[in-house]
Amino acid sequence: MMQQYLSIKERYPDALLFYRMGDFYEMFFEDAQLASGVLEITLTSRNKHDESPVPMCGVPYRAAQAYISRLIESGYKVAICDQVEDPKAAKGLVKREVVRVVTPGMIVEDELLDAKTNNFILALSRHQHITGLASLDISTGAFRLTETADRNAIIDEIMRVAPREMLLPESLNADAAFTPFIKENLISAITVMEDRLFEFAGSRQRLLKQFDTLSLEGFGCESMKAGVGAAGALIHYVSETQCQKLEHLSAVQTYFLGQFLVVDDQSCRNLELSGNIRTGSRQGTLLGILDQTVTAMGGRLMAHWLRYPQLDPAPIQVRFDAVADAVGQMQTRRDLRESLKPVRDLERLGSKISMGHGNARDLTALKRSIQALTDVFSVLSSLSAAPYTYDRDTTKLHALADLIHRAIREDAPPVISEGGMIREGYDNGLDELIRISKDGKGWLAELEAKERNTTGINSLKVRYNKVFGYYIEVSRTHSESVPDHYIRKQTLVNAERYITDELKHFESRVLNAADQRNDLEMNIFVSIRDRVKAHHADIREVARFIARVDCLTTFAEVAQNNGYCRPKINTEGILEIREGRHPVVEKLITGERFVPNSIVMDNLKNQVLIITGPNMAGKSTVLRQVALVTIMAQMGSFVPAEKANIAITDRIFTRVGALDNLSAGQSTFMVEMQETANIVNNATEKSLVILDEIGRGTSTYDGLSIAWAVAEHLHDLNGTGTRTLFATHYHELTELENQLDRVKNYNIAVKEWNDEIIFLRKLVEGGTNRSYGIQVARLAGIPEPVIRRSKVILAQIEAGMHPRAAENNEAGTGSKKRKGHIQLGLFSPMERKLLESLQMLDLSRMTPIDALNLLNELQIKAQSDVN
């Protein structure tokens, strides 16, 4: 047995081997030591009295799934080694084989998966200067590939896919400029494979064999050598770990990164698209607001649409039409959403059944889902938009549902090897075996009554267990009354167990019937499952249709419940939002009304908006809501505004807040600068840039100069500029409106009253030169003595005095007033005027007397400004 174990383990060195022995999965040696610690189970040993006992631990076969889940969550792989022949028929050692390797990216069990989240494994490949990427969710059959020469775009795409596991070729794993970033920032479950498995020729052949086609032209990837290399390596890995050809992987979707709006991972976090910054949960996110889907498939598609908003106006308009149709028919929409509720996860059910992992309960869930489609399609007939039309024949699906209904019991057990799955009346041979089993129970009762009467032993019992089979049990006190034809089988403390020829004959008949019944039930069940498997393509297509219907009607439900409008879409760079609202904040605030705001941006006059105002006034909310409204519109959703005209945007960049990344040795300022560098290096004229402060992590002069230069760069980008919302406390930046053609100043209005401020939350034209920092400090709970002292110091600085020097003068110490002004900004108004005058001079044409006269004028102007 140990030789068999070691030979199997040798083929799976990177996995924990679950070795089936009876009712347990056993682990030995290093596997046992590691697993016992992770699973917190007892570590024992085999051959305890030997000099070198073998470490050993085990988990019950029936409870194995929970233990496997814990190991996968901890980043381990599990090779499941089962008995592949009947122990009764085995000659010598029972044959065992690994039937499946469970890895973080190779999971199909519902209890190990989040219903509304895809579980991707991702592979990378490189061909010359091109990097290919392929991703697969084995539980749904979603299989996609792409490629690009842009390494940063590949990083963005990896983070957008968010895989649970990655495959890398040896050469790419050795790339010191690429792989360490992946390992440190993205994912730790990485499998490195030989480069030959990623080569185009071999990968292409594996894909052709998988899809049973002559070329990859139909999938649009025949010439994509890097992408095909990654996809072919994935297929190899799947066949090796699942020990079968996965027939539900019948196509691959080719896509290009330029088809979708890109929101990099940092911006995704800043905007809280799918995980809030504090806990990472969906609560308080855009996805949390939009995802009111009623099916698991719809939930996954909604998350996909959020990360892949469209750039092509045509499909966006198709979604708008469908949402408008559902908004206009409220009762129909609600009837439809109600009819969708009984539909289970058809994608994952179909995949699970196709892989041979589905049980009788999965077939029953499939049946109920197909039956529910009748009501779904009936209600859909009232909606006219194109996405609500299903043009495929569902007759075969309903025939499958009828087959399952006739064959599978509603109360079938979750285990398929112990019978009890098939309805009586479906198969005559099975019915006969069931009758024998049922009659056996009555026969045993009759035998027990007869033997009691014959022997006069009223406590006599006829029983059964798996070890001894059927037996007659008599208490020790009545052993003298036992007839001679009873054959003693077992002696207990208080009883004796016997068998008789009659009981042995019955046992043979009944047990054979029970075994035959289980075998026949299994054969019937597998044949039905195979018939379902043959129609996986039909199940997949209707699943995708239901997911799309669920998402579109959810958009309509959310739009009507929250007062959203249908936006217009344009390609002219116009971004106009009238009375727009933040979709998340408006649902979370309490105690006050959300104040809507309007934004107008274009590429002619309003391209860069400088937004000033105090902290807590709402600058960040305005910035984020513009980005979120843009994303929602390009998803095909209505938006929180009275009116909106949204420019097609290729990328959204955000620089919002910053935290020290101490583990990487990075300060707040370094994080700020890295995010800013990403923006200035990658933004295009079709991008939307959100900047919420730049330069706060360094000195005033440095920070202001960097902020100024960045604003100029974005205004002049590629000669056309890019749409930018720039919130800042550097009021000097408002001067850019006078120097650059497409810069406009805005501020968040506040009202002063009794030395306090009231936040009006309204965005108005014009800049402001006050930050109201002391008033905000009071609101934050700074003690009143500190507030009073701050006011005194502020007054002294504004008067051009050093605080300590001013106090010394007032105290009569004789200290002199400090000359000069405590310069907080980069340019004072006086200095700015002088600089402007100097910049306009033409020295080549100026005479000495002209220069003296001008110098006199500047002196008079400077003195008048000081006074």
Coordinates of N, CA and C in Angstrom, one line a residue, residues 423-513:
R423 N -36.8 7.4 -9.5 CA -38.2 7.2 -9.1 C -38.7 5.8 -9.5
E424 N -39.6 5.3 -8.7 CA -40.3 4.0 -9.0 C -41.1 4.3 -10.2
G425 N -41.2 3.3 -11.1 CA -41.9 3.4 -12.3 C -41.1 3.8 -13.5
Y426 N -39.9 4.3 -13.3 CA -39.0 4.7 -14.5 C -38.4 3.5 -15.2
D427 N -37.9 2.6 -14.4 CA -37.2 1.4 -14.9 C -37.8 0.1 -14.3
N428 N -38.3 -0.8 -15.1 CA -38.9 -2.0 -14.6 C -37.9 -2.9 -13.8
G429 N -36.7 -3.0 -14.3 CA -35.8 -3.9 -13.6 C -35.4 -3.3 -12.3
L430 N -35.3 -2.0 -12.2 CA -35.0 -1.4 -10.9 C -36.2 -1.5 -9.9
D431 N -37.4 -1.4 -10.5 CA -38.6 -1.6 -9.6 C -38.6 -3.0 -9.0
E432 N -38.2 -4.0 -9.7 CA -38.2 -5.4 -9.2 C -37.2 -5.5 -8.1
L433 N -36.1 -4.9 -8.2 CA -35.1 -5.0 -7.2 C -35.5 -4.2 -5.9
I434 N -36.2 -3.1 -6.1 CA -36.7 -2.3 -5.0 C -37.8 -3.1 -4.3
R435 N -38.6 -3.8 -5.1 CA -39.7 -4.6 -4.4 C -39.1 -5.7 -3.5
I436 N -38.0 -6.3 -4.1 CA -37.3 -7.4 -3.2 C -36.8 -6.8 -1.9
S437 N -36.2 -5.6 -2.0 CA -35.7 -5.0 -0.8 C -36.8 -4.6 0.2
K438 N -37.9 -4.1 -0.4 CA -39.0 -3.8 0.5 C -39.7 -5.0 1.1
D439 N -39.8 -6.0 0.3 CA -40.4 -7.3 0.8 C -39.6 -7.9 1.9
G440 N -38.3 -7.7 1.8 CA -37.3 -8.2 2.7 C -37.6 -7.7 4.1
K441 N -38.0 -6.4 4.3 CA -38.2 -5.9 5.6 C -39.4 -6.5 6.2
G442 N -40.4 -6.8 5.4 CA -41.6 -7.5 5.9 C -41.3 -8.9 6.3
W443 N -40.5 -9.6 5.4 CA -40.1 -10.9 5.7 C -39.3 -11.1 7.0
L444 N -38.4 -10.1 7.3 CA -37.7 -10.1 8.5 C -38.6 -10.0 9.7
A445 N -39.6 -9.1 9.6 CA -40.6 -9.0 10.7 C -41.3 -10.3 11.0
E446 N -41.7 -10.9 9.9 CA -42.4 -12.2 10.0 C -41.5 -13.2 10.6
L447 N -40.2 -13.3 10.2 CA -39.3 -14.3 10.7 C -39.1 -14.0 12.2
E448 N -39.0 -12.8 12.6 CA -38.8 -12.5 14.0 C -39.9 -12.9 14.9
A449 N -41.2 -12.7 14.4 CA -42.4 -13.1 15.1 C -42.4 -14.6 15.2
K450 N -42.1 -15.3 14.1 CA -42.1 -16.8 14.0 C -41.1 -17.4 15.0
E451 N -39.9 -16.9 15.0 CA -38.9 -17.4 15.9 C -39.2 -17.2 17.4
R452 N -39.8 -16.0 17.7 CA -40.2 -15.8 19.0 C -41.2 -16.8 19.5
N453 N -42.1 -17.1 18.6 CA -43.2 -18.0 18.9 C -42.7 -19.4 19.1
T454 N -41.7 -19.8 18.2 CA -41.2 -21.1 18.2 C -40.3 -21.4 19.4
T455 N -39.5 -20.4 19.7 CA -38.5 -20.6 20.8 C -39.0 -20.2 22.2
G456 N -40.1 -19.4 22.2 CA -40.6 -18.8 23.4 C -39.8 -17.7 24.0
I457 N -38.8 -17.2 23.2 CA -38.0 -16.1 23.7 C -38.5 -14.8 23.2
N458 N -39.2 -14.1 24.0 CA -39.9 -12.8 23.6 C -38.9 -11.7 23.2
S459 N -37.7 -11.7 23.8 CA -36.8 -10.7 23.5 C -35.9 -10.9 22.3
L460 N -36.1 -12.0 21.6 CA -35.4 -12.4 20.4 C -35.5 -11.3 19.3
K461 N -34.4 -10.9 18.7 CA -34.4 -9.9 17.7 C -33.7 -10.4 16.4
V462 N -34.2 -10.0 15.2 CA -33.6 -10.2 14.0 C -33.1 -8.8 13.5
R463 N -31.7 -8.7 13.3 CA -31.1 -7.4 13.0 C -30.1 -7.6 11.8
Y464 N -29.5 -6.4 11.5 CA -28.5 -6.4 10.4 C -27.4 -5.3 10.7
N465 N -26.2 -5.6 10.4 CA -25.1 -4.6 10.4 C -24.2 -4.9 9.3
K466 N -23.3 -3.9 8.9 CA -22.5 -4.1 7.7 C -21.4 -5.1 7.9
V467 N -21.0 -5.4 9.2 CA -19.9 -6.3 9.5 C -20.4 -7.7 9.4
F468 N -21.5 -8.1 10.1 CA -22.0 -9.5 10.2 C -23.2 -9.8 9.3
G469 N -23.7 -8.8 8.7 CA -24.9 -9.0 7.9 C -26.1 -9.2 8.8
Y470 N -27.0 -10.2 8.4 CA -28.2 -10.4 9.1 C -27.9 -11.5 10.2
Y471 N -28.6 -11.3 11.4 CA -28.3 -12.2 12.5 C -29.5 -12.2 13.4
I472 N -29.6 -13.3 14.3 CA -30.6 -13.4 15.3 C -29.9 -13.1 16.7
E473 N -30.4 -12.2 17.4 CA -29.7 -11.8 18.7 C -30.6 -12.3 19.9
V474 N -30.0 -13.1 20.8 CA -30.7 -13.6 22.0 C -29.9 -13.2 23.2
S475 N -30.6 -12.7 24.3 CA -29.9 -12.3 25.5 C -29.3 -13.6 26.2
R476 N -28.2 -13.4 27.0 CA -27.5 -14.5 27.6 C -28.4 -15.2 28.5
T477 N -29.4 -14.6 29.1 CA -30.3 -15.2 30.1 C -31.2 -16.3 29.4
H478 N -31.4 -16.2 28.0 CA -32.2 -17.1 27.3 C -31.4 -18.1 26.4
S479 N -30.1 -18.1 26.6 CA -29.2 -18.9 25.7 C -29.5 -20.4 25.8
E480 N -30.1 -20.9 27.0 CA -30.4 -22.3 27.1 C -31.6 -22.7 26.2
S481 N -32.4 -21.7 25.9 CA -33.6 -22.0 25.1 C -33.3 -21.9 23.6
V482 N -32.1 -21.6 23.1 CA -31.8 -21.5 21.7 C -31.8 -22.9 21.0
P483 N -32.5 -23.0 19.9 CA -32.7 -24.3 19.2 C -31.3 -24.8 18.7
D484 N -31.2 -26.1 18.4 CA -29.9 -26.6 17.9 C -29.5 -26.2 16.6
H485 N -30.5 -25.8 15.7 CA -30.1 -25.5 14.3 C -29.6 -24.0 14.2
Y486 N -29.6 -23.3 15.4 CA -29.0 -21.9 15.4 C -27.4 -22.1 15.4
I487 N -26.7 -21.3 14.6 CA -25.3 -21.4 14.5 C -24.7 -20.1 15.1
R488 N -23.9 -20.3 16.3 CA -23.4 -19.1 17.0 C -22.5 -18.3 16.0
K489 N -22.6 -17.0 15.9 CA -21.8 -16.1 15.1 C -20.9 -15.2 15.9
Q490 N -21.5 -14.7 17.0 CA -20.7 -13.7 17.8 C -21.2 -13.7 19.3
T491 N -20.3 -13.6 20.2 CA -20.6 -13.5 21.6 C -20.4 -12.1 22.1
L492 N -21.4 -11.5 22.7 CA -21.3 -10.2 23.4 C -21.4 -10.4 24.9
V493 N -21.2 -9.3 25.6 CA -21.2 -9.3 27.0 C -22.6 -9.8 27.6
N494 N -23.7 -9.3 27.0 CA -25.0 -9.7 27.5 C -25.9 -10.4 26.5
A495 N -25.2 -10.8 25.4 CA -26.1 -11.5 24.3 C -25.2 -12.4 23.4
E496 N -25.9 -13.2 22.7 CA -25.3 -14.1 21.7 C -26.0 -13.8 20.4
R497 N -25.2 -13.9 19.3 CA -25.7 -13.7 18.0 C -25.6 -15.0 17.2
Y498 N -26.7 -15.3 16.4 CA -26.7 -16.6 15.7 C -27.2 -16.3 14.2
I499 N -26.9 -17.3 13.4 CA -27.5 -17.3 12.0 C -28.1 -18.7 11.8
T500 N -29.0 -18.7 10.8 CA -29.6 -20.0 10.4 C -29.5 -20.1 8.9
D501 N -29.7 -21.3 8.4 CA -29.6 -21.6 6.9 C -30.7 -20.7 6.2
E502 N -31.8 -20.6 6.8 CA -32.9 -19.8 6.2 C -32.5 -18.3 6.1
L503 N -31.9 -17.8 7.2 CA -31.5 -16.4 7.2 C -30.3 -16.2 6.2
K504 N -29.4 -17.1 6.1 CA -28.3 -17.0 5.2 C -28.8 -16.9 3.7
H505 N -29.8 -17.7 3.4 CA -30.4 -17.7 2.1 C -31.1 -16.4 1.8
F506 N -31.8 -15.9 2.8 CA -32.5 -14.6 2.6 C -31.4 -13.5 2.5
E507 N -30.4 -13.5 3.3 CA -29.3 -12.5 3.2 C -28.7 -12.4 1.8
S508 N -28.4 -13.6 1.3 CA -27.8 -13.6 -0.1 C -28.8 -13.0 -1.1
R509 N -30.0 -13.3 -1.0 CA -31.0 -12.8 -2.0 C -31.2 -11.3 -1.8
V510 N -31.3 -10.8 -0.6 CA -31.6 -9.3 -0.3 C -30.3 -8.5 -0.6
L511 N -29.2 -9.0 -0.1 CA -28.0 -8.2 -0.3 C -27.6 -8.1 -1.8
N512 N -27.8 -9.2 -2.5 CA -27.5 -9.1 -4.0 C -28.5 -8.1 -4.6
A513 N -29.7 -8.1 -4.2 CA -30.7 -7.2 -4.7 C -30.3 -5.8 -4.4

